[in-house]
CSV table of C-alpha atoms in Angstrom, one decimal:
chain,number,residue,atom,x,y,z
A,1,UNK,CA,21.7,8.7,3.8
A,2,UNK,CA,22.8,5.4,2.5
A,3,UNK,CA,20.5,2.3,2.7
A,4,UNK,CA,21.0,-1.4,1.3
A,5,UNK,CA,18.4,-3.8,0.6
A,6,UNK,CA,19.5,-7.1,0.4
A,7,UNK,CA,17.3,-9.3,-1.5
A,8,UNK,CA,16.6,-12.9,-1.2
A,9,UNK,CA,14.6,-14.0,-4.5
A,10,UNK,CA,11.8,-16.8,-3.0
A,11,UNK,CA,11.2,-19.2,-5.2
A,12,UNK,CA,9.1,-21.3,-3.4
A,13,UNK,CA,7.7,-21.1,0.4
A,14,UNK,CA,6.4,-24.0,2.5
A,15,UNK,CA,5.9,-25.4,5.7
A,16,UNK,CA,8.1,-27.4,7.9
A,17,UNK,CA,9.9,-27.7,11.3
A,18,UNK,CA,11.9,-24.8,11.6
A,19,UNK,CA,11.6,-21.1,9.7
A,20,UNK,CA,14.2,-20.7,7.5
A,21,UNK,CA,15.5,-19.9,4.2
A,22,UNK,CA,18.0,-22.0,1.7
A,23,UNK,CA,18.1,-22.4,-2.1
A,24,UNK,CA,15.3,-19.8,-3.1
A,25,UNK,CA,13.0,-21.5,-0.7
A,26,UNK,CA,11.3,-20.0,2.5
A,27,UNK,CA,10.6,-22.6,4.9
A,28,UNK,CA,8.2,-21.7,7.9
A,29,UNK,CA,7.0,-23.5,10.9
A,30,UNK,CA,3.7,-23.0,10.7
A,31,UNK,CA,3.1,-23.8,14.6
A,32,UNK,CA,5.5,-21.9,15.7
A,33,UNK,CA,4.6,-18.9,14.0
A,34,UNK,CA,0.5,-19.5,14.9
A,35,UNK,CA,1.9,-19.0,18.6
A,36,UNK,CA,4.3,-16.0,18.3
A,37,UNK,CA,1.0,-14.4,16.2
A,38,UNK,CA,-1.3,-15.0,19.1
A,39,UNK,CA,0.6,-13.6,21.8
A,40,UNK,CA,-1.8,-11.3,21.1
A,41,UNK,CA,-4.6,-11.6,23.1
A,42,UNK,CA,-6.6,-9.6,20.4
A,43,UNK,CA,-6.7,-12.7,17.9
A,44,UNK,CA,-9.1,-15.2,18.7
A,45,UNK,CA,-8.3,-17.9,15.8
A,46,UNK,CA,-5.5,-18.0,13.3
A,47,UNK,CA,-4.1,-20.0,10.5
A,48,UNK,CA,-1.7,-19.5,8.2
A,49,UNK,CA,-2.3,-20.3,4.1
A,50,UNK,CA,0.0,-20.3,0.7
A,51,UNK,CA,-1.2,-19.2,-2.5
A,52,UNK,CA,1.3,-19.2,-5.3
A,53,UNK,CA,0.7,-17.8,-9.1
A,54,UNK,CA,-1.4,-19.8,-11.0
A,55,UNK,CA,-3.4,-21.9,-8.3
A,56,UNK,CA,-7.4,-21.7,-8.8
A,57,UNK,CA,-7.5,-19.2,-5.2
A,58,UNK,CA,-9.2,-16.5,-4.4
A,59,UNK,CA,-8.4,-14.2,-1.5
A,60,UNK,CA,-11.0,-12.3,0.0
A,61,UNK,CA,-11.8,-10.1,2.2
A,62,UNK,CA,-7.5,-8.9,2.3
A,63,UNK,CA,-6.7,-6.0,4.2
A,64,UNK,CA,-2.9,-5.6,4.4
A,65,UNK,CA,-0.3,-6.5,2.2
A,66,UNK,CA,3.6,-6.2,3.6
A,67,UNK,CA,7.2,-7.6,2.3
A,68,UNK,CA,9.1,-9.6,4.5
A,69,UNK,CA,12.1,-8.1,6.0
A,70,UNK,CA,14.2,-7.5,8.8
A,71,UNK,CA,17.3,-5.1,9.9
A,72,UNK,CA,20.2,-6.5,9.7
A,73,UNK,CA,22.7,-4.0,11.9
A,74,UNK,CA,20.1,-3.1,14.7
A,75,UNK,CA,17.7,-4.4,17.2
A,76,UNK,CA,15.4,-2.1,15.7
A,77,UNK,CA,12.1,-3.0,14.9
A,78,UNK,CA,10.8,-3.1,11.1
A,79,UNK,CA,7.8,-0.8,11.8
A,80,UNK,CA,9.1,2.3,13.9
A,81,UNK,CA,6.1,2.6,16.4
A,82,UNK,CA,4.4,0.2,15.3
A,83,UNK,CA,6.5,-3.5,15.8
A,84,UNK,CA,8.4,-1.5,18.8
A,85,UNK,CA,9.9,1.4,19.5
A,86,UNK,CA,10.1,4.6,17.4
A,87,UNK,CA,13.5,5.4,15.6
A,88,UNK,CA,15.1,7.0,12.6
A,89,UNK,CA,15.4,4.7,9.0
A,90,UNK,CA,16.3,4.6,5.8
A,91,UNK,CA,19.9,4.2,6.8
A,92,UNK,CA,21.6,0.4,7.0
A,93,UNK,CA,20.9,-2.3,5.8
A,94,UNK,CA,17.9,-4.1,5.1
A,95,UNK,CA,17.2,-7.3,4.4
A,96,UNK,CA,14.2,-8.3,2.1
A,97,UNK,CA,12.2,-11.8,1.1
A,98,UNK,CA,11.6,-10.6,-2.8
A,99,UNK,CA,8.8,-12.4,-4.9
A,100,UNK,CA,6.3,-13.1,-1.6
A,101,UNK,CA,4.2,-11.0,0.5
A,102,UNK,CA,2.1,-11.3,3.4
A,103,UNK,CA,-1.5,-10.8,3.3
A,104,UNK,CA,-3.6,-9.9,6.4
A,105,UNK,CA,-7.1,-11.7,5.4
A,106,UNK,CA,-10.2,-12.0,7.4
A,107,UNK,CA,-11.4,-15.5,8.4
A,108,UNK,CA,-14.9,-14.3,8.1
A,109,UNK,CA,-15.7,-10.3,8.6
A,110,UNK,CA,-14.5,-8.2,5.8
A,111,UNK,CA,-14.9,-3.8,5.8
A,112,UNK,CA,-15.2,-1.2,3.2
A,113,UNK,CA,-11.9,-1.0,3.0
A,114,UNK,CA,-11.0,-4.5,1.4
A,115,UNK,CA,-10.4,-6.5,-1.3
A,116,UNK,CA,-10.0,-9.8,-3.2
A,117,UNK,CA,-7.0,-11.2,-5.4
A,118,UNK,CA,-7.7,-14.0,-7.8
A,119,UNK,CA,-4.7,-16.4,-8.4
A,120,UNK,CA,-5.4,-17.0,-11.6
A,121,UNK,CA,-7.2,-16.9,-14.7
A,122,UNK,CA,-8.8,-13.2,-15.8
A,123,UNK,CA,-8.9,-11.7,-12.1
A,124,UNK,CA,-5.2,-12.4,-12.1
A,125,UNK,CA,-4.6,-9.2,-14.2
A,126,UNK,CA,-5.7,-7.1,-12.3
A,127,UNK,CA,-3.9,-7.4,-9.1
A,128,UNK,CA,0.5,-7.5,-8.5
A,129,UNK,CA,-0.1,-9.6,-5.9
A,130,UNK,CA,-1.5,-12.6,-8.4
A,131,UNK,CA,1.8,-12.5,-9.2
A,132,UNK,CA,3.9,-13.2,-5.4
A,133,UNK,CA,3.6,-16.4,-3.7
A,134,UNK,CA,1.0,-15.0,-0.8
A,135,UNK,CA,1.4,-16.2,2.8
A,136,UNK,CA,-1.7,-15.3,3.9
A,137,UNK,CA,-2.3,-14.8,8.3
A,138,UNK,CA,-6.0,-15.6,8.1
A,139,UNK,CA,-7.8,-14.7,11.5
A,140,UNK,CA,-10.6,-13.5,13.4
A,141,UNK,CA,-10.3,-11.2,16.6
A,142,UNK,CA,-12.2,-10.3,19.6
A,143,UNK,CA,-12.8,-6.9,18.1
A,144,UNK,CA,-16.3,-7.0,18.9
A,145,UNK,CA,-17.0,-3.6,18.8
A,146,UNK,CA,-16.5,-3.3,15.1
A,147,UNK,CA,-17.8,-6.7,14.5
A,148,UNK,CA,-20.6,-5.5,12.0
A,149,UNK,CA,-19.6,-1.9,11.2
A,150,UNK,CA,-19.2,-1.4,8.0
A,151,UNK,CA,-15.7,0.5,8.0
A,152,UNK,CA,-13.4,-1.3,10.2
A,153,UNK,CA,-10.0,-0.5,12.3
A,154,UNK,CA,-8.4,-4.3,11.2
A,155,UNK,CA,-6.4,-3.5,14.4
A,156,UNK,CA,-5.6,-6.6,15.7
A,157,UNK,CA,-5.3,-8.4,12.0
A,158,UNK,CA,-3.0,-5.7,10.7
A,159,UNK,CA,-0.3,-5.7,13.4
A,160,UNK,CA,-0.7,-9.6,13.0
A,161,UNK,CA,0.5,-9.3,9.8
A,162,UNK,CA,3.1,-6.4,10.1
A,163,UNK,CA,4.6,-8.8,13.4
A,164,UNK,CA,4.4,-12.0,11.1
A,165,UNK,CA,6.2,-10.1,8.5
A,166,UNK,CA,9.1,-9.3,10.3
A,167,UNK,CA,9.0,-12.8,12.0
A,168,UNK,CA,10.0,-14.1,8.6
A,169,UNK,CA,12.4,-11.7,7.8
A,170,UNK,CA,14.6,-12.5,10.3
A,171,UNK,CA,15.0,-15.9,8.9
A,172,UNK,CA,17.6,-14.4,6.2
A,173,UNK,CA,19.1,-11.8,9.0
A,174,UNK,CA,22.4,-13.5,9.2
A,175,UNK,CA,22.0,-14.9,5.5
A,176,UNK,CA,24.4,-13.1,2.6
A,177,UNK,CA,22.0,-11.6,0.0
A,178,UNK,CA,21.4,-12.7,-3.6
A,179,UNK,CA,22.3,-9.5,-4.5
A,180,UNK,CA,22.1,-4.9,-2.9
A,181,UNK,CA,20.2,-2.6,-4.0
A,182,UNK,CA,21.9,0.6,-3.0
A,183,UNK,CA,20.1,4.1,-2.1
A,184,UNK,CA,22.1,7.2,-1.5
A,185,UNK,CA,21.4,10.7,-2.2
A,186,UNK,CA,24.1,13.4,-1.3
A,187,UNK,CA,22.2,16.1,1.2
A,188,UNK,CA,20.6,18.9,-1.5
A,189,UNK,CA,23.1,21.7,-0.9
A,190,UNK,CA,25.8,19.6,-1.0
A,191,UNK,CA,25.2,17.8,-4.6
A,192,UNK,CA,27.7,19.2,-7.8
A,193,UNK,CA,27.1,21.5,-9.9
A,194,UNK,CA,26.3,18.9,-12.7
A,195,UNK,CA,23.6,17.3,-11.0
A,196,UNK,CA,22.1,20.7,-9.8
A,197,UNK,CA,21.8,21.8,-13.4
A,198,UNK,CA,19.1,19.2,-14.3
A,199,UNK,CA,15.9,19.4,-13.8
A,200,UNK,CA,15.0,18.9,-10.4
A,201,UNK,CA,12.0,16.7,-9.3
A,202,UNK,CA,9.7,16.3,-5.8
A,203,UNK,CA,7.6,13.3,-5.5
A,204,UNK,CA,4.5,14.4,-3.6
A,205,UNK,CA,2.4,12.0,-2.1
A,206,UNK,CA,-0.9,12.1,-0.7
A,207,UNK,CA,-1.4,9.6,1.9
A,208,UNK,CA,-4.8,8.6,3.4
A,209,UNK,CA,-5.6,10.8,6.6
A,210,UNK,CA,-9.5,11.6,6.4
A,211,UNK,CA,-10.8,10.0,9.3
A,212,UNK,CA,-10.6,12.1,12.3
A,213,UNK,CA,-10.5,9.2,14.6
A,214,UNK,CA,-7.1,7.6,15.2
A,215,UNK,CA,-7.0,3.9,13.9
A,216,UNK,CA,-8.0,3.8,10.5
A,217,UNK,CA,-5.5,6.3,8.7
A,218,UNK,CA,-2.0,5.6,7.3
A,219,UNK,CA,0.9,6.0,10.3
A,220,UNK,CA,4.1,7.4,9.5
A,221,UNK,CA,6.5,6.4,12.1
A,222,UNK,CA,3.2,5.3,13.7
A,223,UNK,CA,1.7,8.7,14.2
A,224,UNK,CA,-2.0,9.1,12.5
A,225,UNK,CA,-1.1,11.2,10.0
A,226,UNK,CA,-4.8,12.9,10.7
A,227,UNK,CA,-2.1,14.5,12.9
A,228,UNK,CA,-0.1,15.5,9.8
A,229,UNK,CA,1.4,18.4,8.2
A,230,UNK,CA,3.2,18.2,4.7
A,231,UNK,CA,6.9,17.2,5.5
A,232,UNK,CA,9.9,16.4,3.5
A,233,UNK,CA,11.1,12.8,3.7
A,234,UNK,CA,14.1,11.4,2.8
A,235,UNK,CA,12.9,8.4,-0.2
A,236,UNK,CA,14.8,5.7,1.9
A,237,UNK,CA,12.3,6.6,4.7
A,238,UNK,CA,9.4,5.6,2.8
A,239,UNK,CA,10.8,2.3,1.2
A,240,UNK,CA,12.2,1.4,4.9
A,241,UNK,CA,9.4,1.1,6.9
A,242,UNK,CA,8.6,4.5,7.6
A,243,UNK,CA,4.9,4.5,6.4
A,244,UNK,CA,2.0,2.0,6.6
A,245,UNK,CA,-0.7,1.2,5.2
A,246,UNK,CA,-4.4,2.4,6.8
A,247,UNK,CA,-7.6,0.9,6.6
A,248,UNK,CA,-10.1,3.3,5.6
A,249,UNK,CA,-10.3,3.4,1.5
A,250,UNK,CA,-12.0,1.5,-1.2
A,251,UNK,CA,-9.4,-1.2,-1.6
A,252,UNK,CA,-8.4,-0.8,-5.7
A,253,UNK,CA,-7.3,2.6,-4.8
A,254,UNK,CA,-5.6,1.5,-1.7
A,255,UNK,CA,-1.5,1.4,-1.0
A,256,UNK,CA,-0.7,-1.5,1.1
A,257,UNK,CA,2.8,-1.3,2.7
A,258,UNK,CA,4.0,-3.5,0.4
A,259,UNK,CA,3.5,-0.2,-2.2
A,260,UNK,CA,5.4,1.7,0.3
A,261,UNK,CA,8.4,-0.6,0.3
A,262,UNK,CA,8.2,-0.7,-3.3
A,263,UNK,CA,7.2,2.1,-4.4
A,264,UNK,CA,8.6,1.9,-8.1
A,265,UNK,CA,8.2,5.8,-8.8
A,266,UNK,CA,10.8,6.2,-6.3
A,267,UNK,CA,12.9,3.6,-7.7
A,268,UNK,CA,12.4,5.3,-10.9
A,269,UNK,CA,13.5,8.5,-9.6
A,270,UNK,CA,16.8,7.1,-8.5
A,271,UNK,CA,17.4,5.4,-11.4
A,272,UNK,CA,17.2,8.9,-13.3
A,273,UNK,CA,18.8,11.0,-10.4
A,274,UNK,CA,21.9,12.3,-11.8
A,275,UNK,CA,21.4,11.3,-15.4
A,276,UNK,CA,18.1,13.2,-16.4
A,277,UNK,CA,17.2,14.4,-13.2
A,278,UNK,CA,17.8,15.7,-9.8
A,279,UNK,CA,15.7,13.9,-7.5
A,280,UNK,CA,15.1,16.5,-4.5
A,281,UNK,CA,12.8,14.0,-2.2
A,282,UNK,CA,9.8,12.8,-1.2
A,283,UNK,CA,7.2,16.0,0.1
A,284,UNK,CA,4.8,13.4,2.5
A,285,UNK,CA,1.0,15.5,2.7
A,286,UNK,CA,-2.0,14.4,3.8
A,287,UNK,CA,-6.1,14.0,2.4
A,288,UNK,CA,-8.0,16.5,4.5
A,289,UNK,CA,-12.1,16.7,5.5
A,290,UNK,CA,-12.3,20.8,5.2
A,291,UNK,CA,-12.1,22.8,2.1
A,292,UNK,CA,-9.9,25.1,4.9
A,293,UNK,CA,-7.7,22.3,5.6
A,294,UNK,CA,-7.4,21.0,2.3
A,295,UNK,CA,-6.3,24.6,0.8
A,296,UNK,CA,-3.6,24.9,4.1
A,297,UNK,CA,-2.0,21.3,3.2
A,298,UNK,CA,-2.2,22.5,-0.5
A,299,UNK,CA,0.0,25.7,0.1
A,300,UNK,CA,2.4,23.8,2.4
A,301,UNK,CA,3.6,21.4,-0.6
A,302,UNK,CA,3.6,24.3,-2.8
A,303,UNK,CA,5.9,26.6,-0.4
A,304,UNK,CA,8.3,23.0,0.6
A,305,UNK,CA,8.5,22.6,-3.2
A,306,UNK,CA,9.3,26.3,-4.0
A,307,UNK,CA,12.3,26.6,-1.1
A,308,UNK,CA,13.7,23.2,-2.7
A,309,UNK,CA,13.8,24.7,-6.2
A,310,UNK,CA,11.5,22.5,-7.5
A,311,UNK,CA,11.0,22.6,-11.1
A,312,UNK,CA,9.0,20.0,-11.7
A,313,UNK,CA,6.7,17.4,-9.2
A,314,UNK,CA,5.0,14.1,-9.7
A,315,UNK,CA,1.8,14.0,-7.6
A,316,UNK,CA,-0.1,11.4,-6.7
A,317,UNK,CA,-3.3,10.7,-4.6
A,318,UNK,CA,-4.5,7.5,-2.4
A,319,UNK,CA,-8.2,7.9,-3.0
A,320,UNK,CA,-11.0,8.9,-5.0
A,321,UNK,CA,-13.7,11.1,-4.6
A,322,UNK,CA,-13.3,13.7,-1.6
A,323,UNK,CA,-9.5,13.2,-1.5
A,324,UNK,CA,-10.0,14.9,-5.6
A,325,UNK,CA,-10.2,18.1,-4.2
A,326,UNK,CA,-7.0,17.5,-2.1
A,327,UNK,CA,-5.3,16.6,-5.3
A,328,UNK,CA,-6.3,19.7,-7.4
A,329,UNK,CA,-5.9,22.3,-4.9
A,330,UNK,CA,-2.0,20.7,-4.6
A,331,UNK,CA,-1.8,20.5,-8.1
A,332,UNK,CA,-2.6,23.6,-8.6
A,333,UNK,CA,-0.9,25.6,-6.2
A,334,UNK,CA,2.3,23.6,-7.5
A,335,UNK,CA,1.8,24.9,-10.4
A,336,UNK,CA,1.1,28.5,-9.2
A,337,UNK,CA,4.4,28.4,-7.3
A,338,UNK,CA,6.2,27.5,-11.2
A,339,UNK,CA,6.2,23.9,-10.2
A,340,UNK,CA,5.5,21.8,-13.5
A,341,UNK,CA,3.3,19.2,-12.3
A,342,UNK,CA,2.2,15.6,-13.2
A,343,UNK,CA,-0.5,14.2,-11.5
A,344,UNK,CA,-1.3,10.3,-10.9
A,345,UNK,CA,-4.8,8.9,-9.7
A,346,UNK,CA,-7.7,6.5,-10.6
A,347,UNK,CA,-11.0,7.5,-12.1
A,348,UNK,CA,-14.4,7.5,-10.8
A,349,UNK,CA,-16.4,7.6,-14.3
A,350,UNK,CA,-19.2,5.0,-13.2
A,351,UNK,CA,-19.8,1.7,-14.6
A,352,UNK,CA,-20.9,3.3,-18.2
A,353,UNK,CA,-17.4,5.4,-18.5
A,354,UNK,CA,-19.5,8.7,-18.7
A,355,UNK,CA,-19.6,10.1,-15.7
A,356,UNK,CA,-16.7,13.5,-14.6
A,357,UNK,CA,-13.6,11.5,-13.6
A,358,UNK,CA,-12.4,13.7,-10.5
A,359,UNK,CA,-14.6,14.9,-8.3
A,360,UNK,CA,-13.0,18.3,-8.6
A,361,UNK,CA,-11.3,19.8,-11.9
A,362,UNK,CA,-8.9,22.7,-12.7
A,363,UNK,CA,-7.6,24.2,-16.3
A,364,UNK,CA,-4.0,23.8,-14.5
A,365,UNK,CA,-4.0,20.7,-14.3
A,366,UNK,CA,-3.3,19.7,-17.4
A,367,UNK,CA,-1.0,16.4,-17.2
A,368,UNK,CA,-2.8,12.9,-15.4
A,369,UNK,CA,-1.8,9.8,-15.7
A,370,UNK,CA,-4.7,7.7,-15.3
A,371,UNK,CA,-4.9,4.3,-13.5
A,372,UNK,CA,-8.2,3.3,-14.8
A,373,UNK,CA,-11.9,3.4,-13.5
A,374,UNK,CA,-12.7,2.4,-10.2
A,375,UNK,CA,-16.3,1.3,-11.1
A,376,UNK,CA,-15.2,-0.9,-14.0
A,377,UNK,CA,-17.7,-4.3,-13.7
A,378,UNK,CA,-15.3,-7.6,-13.9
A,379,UNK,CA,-17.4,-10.5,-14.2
A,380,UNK,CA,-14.7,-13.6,-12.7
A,381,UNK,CA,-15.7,-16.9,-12.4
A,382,UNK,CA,-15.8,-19.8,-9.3
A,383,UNK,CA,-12.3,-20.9,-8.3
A,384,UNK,CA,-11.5,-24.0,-6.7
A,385,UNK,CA,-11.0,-23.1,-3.6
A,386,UNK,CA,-11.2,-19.9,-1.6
A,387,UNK,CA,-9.0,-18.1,1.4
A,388,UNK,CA,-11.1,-16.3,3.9
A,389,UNK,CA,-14.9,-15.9,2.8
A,390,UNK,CA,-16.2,-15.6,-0.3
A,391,UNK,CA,-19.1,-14.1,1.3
A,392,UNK,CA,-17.9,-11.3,2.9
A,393,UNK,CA,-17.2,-9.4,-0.8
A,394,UNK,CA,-21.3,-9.2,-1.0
A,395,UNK,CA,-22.4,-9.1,3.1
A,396,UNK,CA,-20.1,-6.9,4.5
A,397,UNK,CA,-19.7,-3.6,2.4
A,398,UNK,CA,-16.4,-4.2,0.6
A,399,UNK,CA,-15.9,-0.7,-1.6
A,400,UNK,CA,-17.2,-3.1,-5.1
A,401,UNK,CA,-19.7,-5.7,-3.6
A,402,UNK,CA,-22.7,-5.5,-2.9
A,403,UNK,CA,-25.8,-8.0,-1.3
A,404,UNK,CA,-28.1,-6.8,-4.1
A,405,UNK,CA,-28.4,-4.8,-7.2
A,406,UNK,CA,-32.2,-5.0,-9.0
A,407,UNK,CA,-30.4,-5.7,-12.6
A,408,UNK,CA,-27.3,-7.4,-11.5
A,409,UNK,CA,-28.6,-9.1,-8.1
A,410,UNK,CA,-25.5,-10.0,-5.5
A,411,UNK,CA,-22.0,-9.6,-5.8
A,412,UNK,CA,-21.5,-13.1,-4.9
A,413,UNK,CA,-23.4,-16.3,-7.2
A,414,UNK,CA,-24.2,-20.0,-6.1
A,415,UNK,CA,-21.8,-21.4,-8.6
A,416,UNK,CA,-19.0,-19.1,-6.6
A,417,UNK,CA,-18.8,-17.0,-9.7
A,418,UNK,CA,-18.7,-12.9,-8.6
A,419,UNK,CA,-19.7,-9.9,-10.2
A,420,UNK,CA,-18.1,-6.6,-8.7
A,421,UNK,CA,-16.9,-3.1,-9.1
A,422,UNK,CA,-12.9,-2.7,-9.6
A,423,UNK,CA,-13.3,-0.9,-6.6
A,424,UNK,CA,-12.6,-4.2,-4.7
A,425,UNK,CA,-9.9,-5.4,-5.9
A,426,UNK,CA,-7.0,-5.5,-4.0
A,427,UNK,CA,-4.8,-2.3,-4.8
A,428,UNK,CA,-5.8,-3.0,-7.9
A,429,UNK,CA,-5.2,0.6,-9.6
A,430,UNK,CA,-1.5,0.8,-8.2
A,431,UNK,CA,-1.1,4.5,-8.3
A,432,UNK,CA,2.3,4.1,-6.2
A,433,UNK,CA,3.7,3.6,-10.1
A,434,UNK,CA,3.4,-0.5,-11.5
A,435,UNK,CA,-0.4,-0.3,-12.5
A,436,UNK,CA,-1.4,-2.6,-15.6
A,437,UNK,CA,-4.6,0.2,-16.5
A,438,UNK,CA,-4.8,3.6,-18.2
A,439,UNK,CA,-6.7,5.4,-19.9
A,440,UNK,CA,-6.5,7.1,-23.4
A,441,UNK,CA,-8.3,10.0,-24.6
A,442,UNK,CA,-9.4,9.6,-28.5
């Protein structure tokens, strides 16, 4: 399978009276796209917002994050079963809108499962998306039924966002590239002898499936993946649209479909395919609720990995807490199976560092790399102005806020200053590979 991205580097996005792209600038008529967004009955009220590096914004309560693109030799949606009809990718050529995103954003109602991104100043650290120019769909829906549950679906919102995505895309489909990025790998019996005597490596990667109820999980191909059984994926599947993003997980440890299309451990991997390694694929699991389940999944990597000839594997979870004991069961029946592994996750140590990091340990595994502490307290002052509601981080049971705490009172202050967990910051912890955070044992 062969797959070109083209890339168009934005420089600068703003509104006007027809979308488009020239010189480094996305131009987007804001109207216009408003209307194609509510076609959807679901969404009730809608605008559409910039925030570029460096502005005094904050974003909160952000619940999707997704690069723009489009196909370029197919009438094929972006989002297989999800912006249309189901088909194969990771072949073709893509076209991308590099330096921006879109952000899904809630016009008032935020959920467990989101977060905030600060512009500028300190809070700017700790999210890649301070660092895009942001074209944020900020909406409300008619989703009444979830109005004031705590863990919310997002539907409407989300698929606003994937649809306005690909809306924008289009605008470079017919546009030559600033330059291709080029993914091939030759089948895995048909690769030469030199590259089948180096190492070979599986990426495994845990994707969030815990809620039994369809809606909140991450879709591959648009299929819960509740529904899921460990499967070997082709990489170009996973940065071309094949996976997206759920809506059930405290946000910092979160991958948006942004991470998907991105994900820079898989561009690593190609980069070393061939030189110091021989990249086998991409084994897609799952995060189970029963130990049963959990153990089945486990031995499913470990046998996929095996029948590859897997010598070594890079795992890594989207989660904390239960999702732990999906992580060490695959970790260690990967290394049962002669699979050297490497595992990648955030912490849970509480806000004093102390407490046990995963919720469940093994001797085997022996190599994490750490993507910090989820409870970490940031203390981030007012910004000048705010996308969404501020309020949401402290009233609606966002993963790091909170309404009231008897030492630190609520997330959310009267100057506009915040106090909160990492937990809530937006992908924050970036365990798909680019994360700013570790940790270093002394």
């Amino acid at each position: 399978m062969k797959l070109e991205i083209g890339n168009f580097h934005v420089k600068d996005v703003c509104f006007g009276t027809e979308t488009s792209f020239s010189n480094g600038t996305l131009i987007i008529d804001k109207q216009a796209a408003i209307d194609y967004i509510k076609e959807d009955e679901h969404i009730t009220t809608c605008d559409i917002e910039i925030a570029k590096p460096g502005e005094s914004i904050r974003i909160v309560p952000v619940k999707e994050a997704i690069e723009p693109r489009c196909r370029v030799n197919a009438d094929h949606p972006l989002f297989p079963g999800v912006t249309g009809e189901v088909h194969p990718v990771g072949e073709g050529r893509t076209h991308a809108l590099k330096g921006c995103s879109v952000l899904a954003v809630g016009e008032h109602w935020g959920s467990f499962g989101d977060g905030l991104i600060d512009m500028s100043g300190e809070g700017a650290k700790y999210s890649l998306f301070s660092g895009l120019i942001n074209i944020c769909l900020v909406a409300d829906t008619d989703e009444e039924f979830e109005r004031h549950e705590q863990q919310k679906k997002n539907r409407a919102l989300r698929w606003g966002a994937h649809r306005l995505a690909e809306y924008l895309g289009n605008a470079v489909k017919e546009l030559q590239p600033d330059d291709i990025e080029e993914y091939e790998l030759d089948a895995i019996t048909k690769r030469s002898a030199e590259v089948n005597a180096l190492p070979s490596v599986v990426y495994v990667l845990q994707g969030q499936s815990q809620m039994e109820e369809d809606g909140y999980n991450d879709l591959v191909y648009g299929w819960d993946m509740n529904n899921y059984l460990p499967t070997l994926m082709h990489p170009n599947e996973i940065i071309d649209g094949a996976l997206i993003s759920g809506s059930f997980m405290p946000c910092s440890s979160k991958w948006s479909t942004y991470d998907f299309q991105n994900n820079p451990t898989i561009k690593e991997l190609y980069k070393e395919h061939g030189k110091s390694v021989n990249f086998l694929g991409v084994i897609m699991s799952n995060l189970n609720v029963s130990l049963e389940q959990k153990e089945r999944s486990a031995l499913y990597v470990a046998q996929i990995a095996k029948s590859l000839g897997a010598d070594g594997a890079i795992l890594a979870e989207e989660g904390y807490g239960n999702p732990d004991a999906d992580f060490i069961a695959c970790f260690v029946a990967l290394e049962d199976a002669g699979v050297k592994t490497v595992g990648v996750t955030n912490e849970c140590t509480g806000r004093d560092g102390q407490s046990q990091p995963l919720v469940a340990l093994d001797e085997k595994a022996n190599a994490i790399v750490s993507c910090g502490n989820v409870s970490q307290l940031i203390r981030l002052p007012a910004m000048e102005r705010v996308i969404g509601e501020l309020e949401a981080l402290s009233r609606d049971g966002l993963s790091g806020g909170w309404s009231g705490d008897e030492i630190l009172g609520s997330s959310v202050k009267e100057d506009g200053s915040i106090i909160m967990e990492n937990n809530a910051m937006f992908c924050g912890d970036q365990v798909s590979g680019w994360s700013p955070k570790t940790m270093t044992e002394f």
